[in-house]
């Protein structure tokens, strides 16, 4: 259990160090309490769902003959908002860059950014899933948060 | 928050215990009913949780239309709304407008978008605050302030024109109809004030209502007559606001205006009927005024009526005294006089009313007279006299100082009436609007104010949200950055501005930074000198209501010092002792409609420390082109002038990011 705890702590720290997550994630964790014990997982799941939808929309929009940049921008903006809300910093930054290309109406740039954002998203998704797994293991082993 | 009058309002039924508006329960802000609207499910869920953690009652929805229907179905079901800016079905700003017009609730905007223009849009549309995502819980913890502030001012305002009818209940919840409550957007404020200055008509025109909450409708004699006619036509029992509105067919009049007026009218009638047996008007009824004297002392009676009608509180003795002195006739003509009474009764805006006409009696009777709105005030006669004299100088007194005493308000109101200013935003000001005082007025008003302690109140009332949530602080920082750039760019179109604009310095730092900026050193020195004084200039808003109308004239002194700004001369109230403001008054307002009018040379400033405080400096730094000699005198600083002149010389009209014209002092009515 101690080992688990250490593993968890290290893993978490690395996520912050790599800027995959930022302080906003900590805020989320702080919101979790007995009345909402799975709050973080719940919100993150919402994020995953919504992001996947948005990424699909983005791909579709960029596939059009006449790219609707306004729509594109709206989607990216939303993704930026949701990723920032959960603290997925890299995704958020990817979205910011994406928006610049949208402003410039640069399809190629947008395509590249989309790919980038997708990658970051996949990364944070995996990392978070791993994190949740570790946390569950920790809790199952009798551990409780906050980790002292 | 304790609203100073005793006649408080019973709380309209509401689930929130603190909604009475004047009594804040110990639990407040627990139970604040928040409606949060965001199409992003992640954010929505997070916000909901955060708000719940703040012990608020949260309702969430992801569509603006749904939100509106919630609000419409539960008119008093919510205290505050938080809405995202970018939503697929409706623009957040549109929603903001709707809410403002229909429900008059404070609305906080939020977005991941922190670009200046969007934030500015929030301000101009009347958002109470603008939060940048990701929203932190600290930012949400303080949203209750907006509700309190709004209610506080609305209460005051309501109290002025319907103190007697407050218990009618929902009025308290929807005071907007008669309240010239504009949103906290400063633009709204100065627009209103400008209008007040320019228009003396009785019914406020509503061209800017799209951006503002409903402006106050002044029930002039004619309007009231139309109203009465409509009511009679329908029959008092069947007179419903909607039908009355239709019959009256007055453009710009809303059902709510009519509804509130009808309430008052009904009260009035009730009082009348309660008194009709008495021959003499020596009871609380003001009906007993005979015609003849009535007409001659119409103004006086008008005052009485207004006061009585509105307040319904005129002590019998006063009334008796008044009547005895003035009329001394039996009420045989009461029936006849009724229409007249009505006329006067409702003619808040009766320009015939002048103190001199019946001052003796008024003074003697020590009545509660309020020229404007019949608000019962306990104005002492001599105070009346005092007020009257300087009243001339109180041009367009729109100052709504956060005076907690009604008395003060009445003073203000009276003053405004003597100037035929139609719109007196008493208490309409929420915190941000407090400063809506024409500067000239402020200056002359200051002695009076000081007497009545308004100044102190004002100062006290300045809301200094020192502990702003981080997001708001960020916002303010952004704002201050913007401001600086804003100001600077006006000051000079030199590229040096960029160096200034890029400095994300907060207010306090401005001076030091400013010195570094080229072309402005002299100005800043001056400003620095002014700084201490300007510190008094409180601030007002929580920074989100950054007023676009603040003319970025002020070069740089970001800080506390001086730059001016907001037309809302809030700061002026603070500086009542300081006569800087005098010349500014009109220009402030006239400038108002030209955003960025450099005349006012005002810079709006956000106090970085406070998060979002606009330092309204009611000072106008004269542009070289203009004669603002009075300002110069005001300041007694020739060096200031010269600094400006220099500046002026070096600067052409500069387009700020906001598209303001750098130096157009044309409208300056010096």
mmCIF file of N, CA and C in Angstrom, chain B residues 33-52 56-64 66-68 70-71 78-84 87 95 99 107-110 131 133 135 140 143:
data_model
loop_
_atom_site.group_PDB
_atom_site.id
_atom_site.type_symbol
_atom_site.label_atom_id
_atom_site.label_comp_id
_atom_site.label_asym_id
_atom_site.label_seq_id
_atom_site.Cartn_x
_atom_site.Cartn_y
_atom_site.Cartn_z
ATOM 1 N N UNK B 33 -29.706 31.611 -5.139
ATOM 2 C CA UNK B 33 -30.211 30.751 -6.199
ATOM 3 C C UNK B 33 -29.601 31.157 -7.529
ATOM 4 N N UNK B 34 -28.783 30.274 -7.979
ATOM 5 C CA UNK B 34 -28.023 30.578 -9.178
ATOM 6 C C UNK B 34 -28.505 29.733 -10.351
ATOM 7 N N UNK B 35 -28.592 30.379 -11.464
ATOM 8 C CA UNK B 35 -28.891 29.635 -12.681
ATOM 9 C C UNK B 35 -27.636 29.694 -13.530
ATOM 10 N N UNK B 36 -27.126 28.544 -13.889
ATOM 11 C CA UNK B 36 -25.902 28.571 -14.682
ATOM 12 C C UNK B 36 -26.184 27.969 -16.059
ATOM 13 N N UNK B 37 -25.741 28.679 -17.056
ATOM 14 C CA UNK B 37 -26.031 28.284 -18.435
ATOM 15 C C UNK B 37 -24.719 28.119 -19.202
ATOM 16 N N UNK B 38 -24.521 26.933 -19.727
ATOM 17 C CA UNK B 38 -23.293 26.700 -20.495
ATOM 18 C C UNK B 38 -23.518 25.485 -21.362
ATOM 19 N N UNK B 39 -23.105 25.600 -22.609
ATOM 20 C CA UNK B 39 -23.348 24.446 -23.461
ATOM 21 C C UNK B 39 -22.280 23.374 -23.273
ATOM 22 N N UNK B 40 -21.245 23.693 -22.616
ATOM 23 C CA UNK B 40 -20.173 22.722 -22.391
ATOM 24 C C UNK B 40 -20.498 21.893 -21.152
ATOM 25 N N UNK B 41 -20.731 20.624 -21.349
ATOM 26 C CA UNK B 41 -21.168 19.810 -20.216
ATOM 27 C C UNK B 41 -20.112 19.689 -19.121
ATOM 28 N N UNK B 42 -18.873 19.671 -19.538
ATOM 29 C CA UNK B 42 -17.799 19.566 -18.548
ATOM 30 C C UNK B 42 -17.825 20.777 -17.627
ATOM 31 N N UNK B 43 -17.811 21.932 -18.248
ATOM 32 C CA UNK B 43 -17.802 23.158 -17.449
ATOM 33 C C UNK B 43 -19.049 23.275 -16.607
ATOM 34 N N UNK B 44 -20.144 22.893 -17.210
ATOM 35 C CA UNK B 44 -21.409 23.022 -16.506
ATOM 36 C C UNK B 44 -21.376 22.187 -15.227
ATOM 37 N N UNK B 45 -20.896 21.009 -15.363
ATOM 38 C CA UNK B 45 -20.857 20.140 -14.194
ATOM 39 C C UNK B 45 -19.914 20.687 -13.139
ATOM 40 N N UNK B 46 -18.792 21.171 -13.600
ATOM 41 C CA UNK B 46 -17.819 21.716 -12.658
ATOM 42 C C UNK B 46 -18.399 22.940 -11.942
ATOM 43 N N UNK B 47 -19.016 23.785 -12.706
ATOM 44 C CA UNK B 47 -19.592 24.983 -12.103
ATOM 45 C C UNK B 47 -20.657 24.607 -11.097
ATOM 46 N N UNK B 48 -21.443 23.646 -11.488
ATOM 47 C CA UNK B 48 -22.504 23.245 -10.588
ATOM 48 C C UNK B 48 -21.904 22.792 -9.263
ATOM 49 N N UNK B 49 -20.897 21.991 -9.361
ATOM 50 C CA UNK B 49 -20.291 21.489 -8.139
ATOM 51 C C UNK B 49 -19.669 22.611 -7.326
ATOM 52 N N UNK B 50 -19.014 23.483 -8.025
ATOM 53 C CA UNK B 50 -18.381 24.590 -7.307
ATOM 54 C C UNK B 50 -19.429 25.432 -6.597
ATOM 55 N N UNK B 51 -20.491 25.705 -7.304
ATOM 56 C CA UNK B 51 -21.515 26.548 -6.709
ATOM 57 C C UNK B 51 -22.175 25.841 -5.530
ATOM 58 N N UNK B 52 -22.337 24.557 -5.684
ATOM 59 C CA UNK B 52 -22.919 23.816 -4.560
ATOM 60 C C UNK B 52 -21.991 23.886 -3.363
ATOM 61 N N UNK B 56 -24.639 27.379 -2.567
ATOM 62 C CA UNK B 56 -25.684 28.038 -3.348
ATOM 63 C C UNK B 56 -26.629 26.978 -3.873
ATOM 64 N N UNK B 57 -27.796 27.433 -4.225
ATOM 65 C CA UNK B 57 -28.743 26.523 -4.876
ATOM 66 C C UNK B 57 -28.539 26.672 -6.362
ATOM 67 N N UNK B 58 -28.191 25.573 -6.963
ATOM 68 C CA UNK B 58 -27.831 25.681 -8.373
ATOM 69 C C UNK B 58 -28.825 25.010 -9.292
ATOM 70 N N UNK B 59 -29.104 25.698 -10.369
ATOM 71 C CA UNK B 59 -29.875 25.058 -11.433
ATOM 72 C C UNK B 59 -29.011 25.189 -12.670
ATOM 73 N N UNK B 60 -28.834 24.097 -13.347
ATOM 74 C CA UNK B 60 -27.990 24.248 -14.516
ATOM 75 C C UNK B 60 -28.792 23.940 -15.768
ATOM 76 N N UNK B 61 -28.388 24.556 -16.835
ATOM 77 C CA UNK B 61 -28.989 24.188 -18.101
ATOM 78 C C UNK B 61 -28.005 24.505 -19.203
ATOM 79 N N UNK B 62 -28.165 23.775 -20.265
ATOM 80 C CA UNK B 62 -27.165 23.923 -21.305
ATOM 81 C C UNK B 62 -27.667 24.661 -22.533
ATOM 82 N N UNK B 63 -28.866 25.158 -22.449
ATOM 83 C CA UNK B 63 -29.356 25.924 -23.587
ATOM 84 C C UNK B 63 -29.919 27.248 -23.098
ATOM 85 N N UNK B 64 -29.626 28.247 -23.849
ATOM 86 C CA UNK B 64 -30.081 29.578 -23.444
ATOM 87 C C UNK B 64 -31.598 29.674 -23.444
ATOM 88 N N UNK B 66 -33.682 27.357 -22.878
ATOM 89 C CA UNK B 66 -34.212 26.681 -21.695
ATOM 90 C C UNK B 66 -34.042 27.588 -20.485
ATOM 91 N N UNK B 67 -32.898 28.193 -20.442
ATOM 92 C CA UNK B 67 -32.642 29.088 -19.317
ATOM 93 C C UNK B 67 -33.692 30.188 -19.266
ATOM 94 N N UNK B 68 -33.964 30.760 -20.401
ATOM 95 C CA UNK B 68 -34.954 31.832 -20.424
ATOM 96 C C UNK B 68 -36.315 31.339 -19.975
ATOM 97 N N UNK B 70 -36.880 28.913 -17.969
ATOM 98 C CA UNK B 70 -36.817 28.725 -16.516
ATOM 99 C C UNK B 70 -37.092 30.039 -15.836
ATOM 100 N N UNK B 71 -36.385 31.041 -16.349
ATOM 101 C CA UNK B 71 -36.480 32.334 -15.708
ATOM 102 C C UNK B 71 -37.878 32.911 -15.839
ATOM 103 N N UNK B 78 -34.855 32.981 -9.124
ATOM 104 C CA UNK B 78 -33.402 33.008 -9.149
ATOM 105 C C UNK B 78 -32.890 34.361 -8.705
ATOM 106 N N UNK B 79 -31.689 34.308 -8.194
ATOM 107 C CA UNK B 79 -31.094 35.552 -7.753
ATOM 108 C C UNK B 79 -30.034 36.058 -8.701
ATOM 109 N N UNK B 80 -29.427 35.130 -9.366
ATOM 110 C CA UNK B 80 -28.336 35.546 -10.238
ATOM 111 C C UNK B 80 -28.152 34.503 -11.335
ATOM 112 N N UNK B 81 -27.676 34.961 -12.436
ATOM 113 C CA UNK B 81 -27.483 34.052 -13.565
ATOM 114 C C UNK B 81 -26.020 34.098 -14.004
ATOM 115 N N UNK B 82 -25.500 32.933 -14.278
ATOM 116 C CA UNK B 82 -24.140 32.886 -14.826
ATOM 117 C C UNK B 82 -24.250 32.254 -16.201
ATOM 118 N N UNK B 83 -23.720 32.914 -17.159
ATOM 119 C CA UNK B 83 -23.903 32.379 -18.504
ATOM 120 C C UNK B 83 -22.621 32.426 -19.312
ATOM 121 N N UNK B 84 -22.484 31.431 -20.141
ATOM 122 C CA UNK B 84 -21.337 31.401 -21.032
ATOM 123 C C UNK B 84 -21.599 32.367 -22.175
ATOM 124 N N UNK B 87 -22.489 30.270 -27.120
ATOM 125 C CA UNK B 87 -23.395 29.130 -27.055
ATOM 126 C C UNK B 87 -24.017 28.940 -28.420
ATOM 127 N N UNK B 95 -28.719 36.699 -24.480
ATOM 128 C CA UNK B 95 -29.373 36.186 -23.282
ATOM 129 C C UNK B 95 -29.271 37.214 -22.166
ATOM 130 N N UNK B 99 -32.411 38.830 -20.211
ATOM 131 C CA UNK B 99 -32.569 38.710 -18.772
ATOM 132 C C UNK B 99 -32.648 40.081 -18.136
ATOM 133 N N UNK B 107 -26.424 39.352 -14.109
ATOM 134 C CA UNK B 107 -25.910 38.266 -14.943
ATOM 135 C C UNK B 107 -24.395 38.352 -14.998
ATOM 136 N N UNK B 108 -23.788 37.227 -14.796
ATOM 137 C CA UNK B 108 -22.333 37.166 -14.897
ATOM 138 C C UNK B 108 -21.986 36.399 -16.161
ATOM 139 N N UNK B 109 -21.128 36.958 -16.936
ATOM 140 C CA UNK B 109 -20.728 36.270 -18.159
ATOM 141 C C UNK B 109 -19.441 35.512 -17.894
ATOM 142 N N UNK B 110 -19.241 34.481 -18.656
ATOM 143 C CA UNK B 110 -17.963 33.811 -18.529
ATOM 144 C C UNK B 110 -17.571 33.224 -19.869
ATOM 145 N N UNK B 131 -16.167 36.421 -16.042
ATOM 146 C CA UNK B 131 -15.179 35.486 -15.525
ATOM 147 C C UNK B 131 -14.499 34.766 -16.677
ATOM 148 N N UNK B 133 -12.622 31.581 -18.106
ATOM 149 C CA UNK B 133 -12.462 30.166 -17.797
ATOM 150 C C UNK B 133 -10.977 29.824 -17.891
ATOM 151 N N UNK B 135 -12.854 28.677 -14.574
ATOM 152 C CA UNK B 135 -13.352 29.434 -13.432
ATOM 153 C C UNK B 135 -12.931 28.732 -12.153
ATOM 154 N N UNK B 140 -16.347 32.242 -7.784
ATOM 155 C CA UNK B 140 -17.776 32.036 -7.588
ATOM 156 C C UNK B 140 -18.213 32.366 -6.174
ATOM 157 N N UNK B 143 -19.845 35.885 -5.902
ATOM 158 C CA UNK B 143 -20.868 36.420 -6.808
ATOM 159 C C UNK B 143 -22.071 37.001 -6.071
#
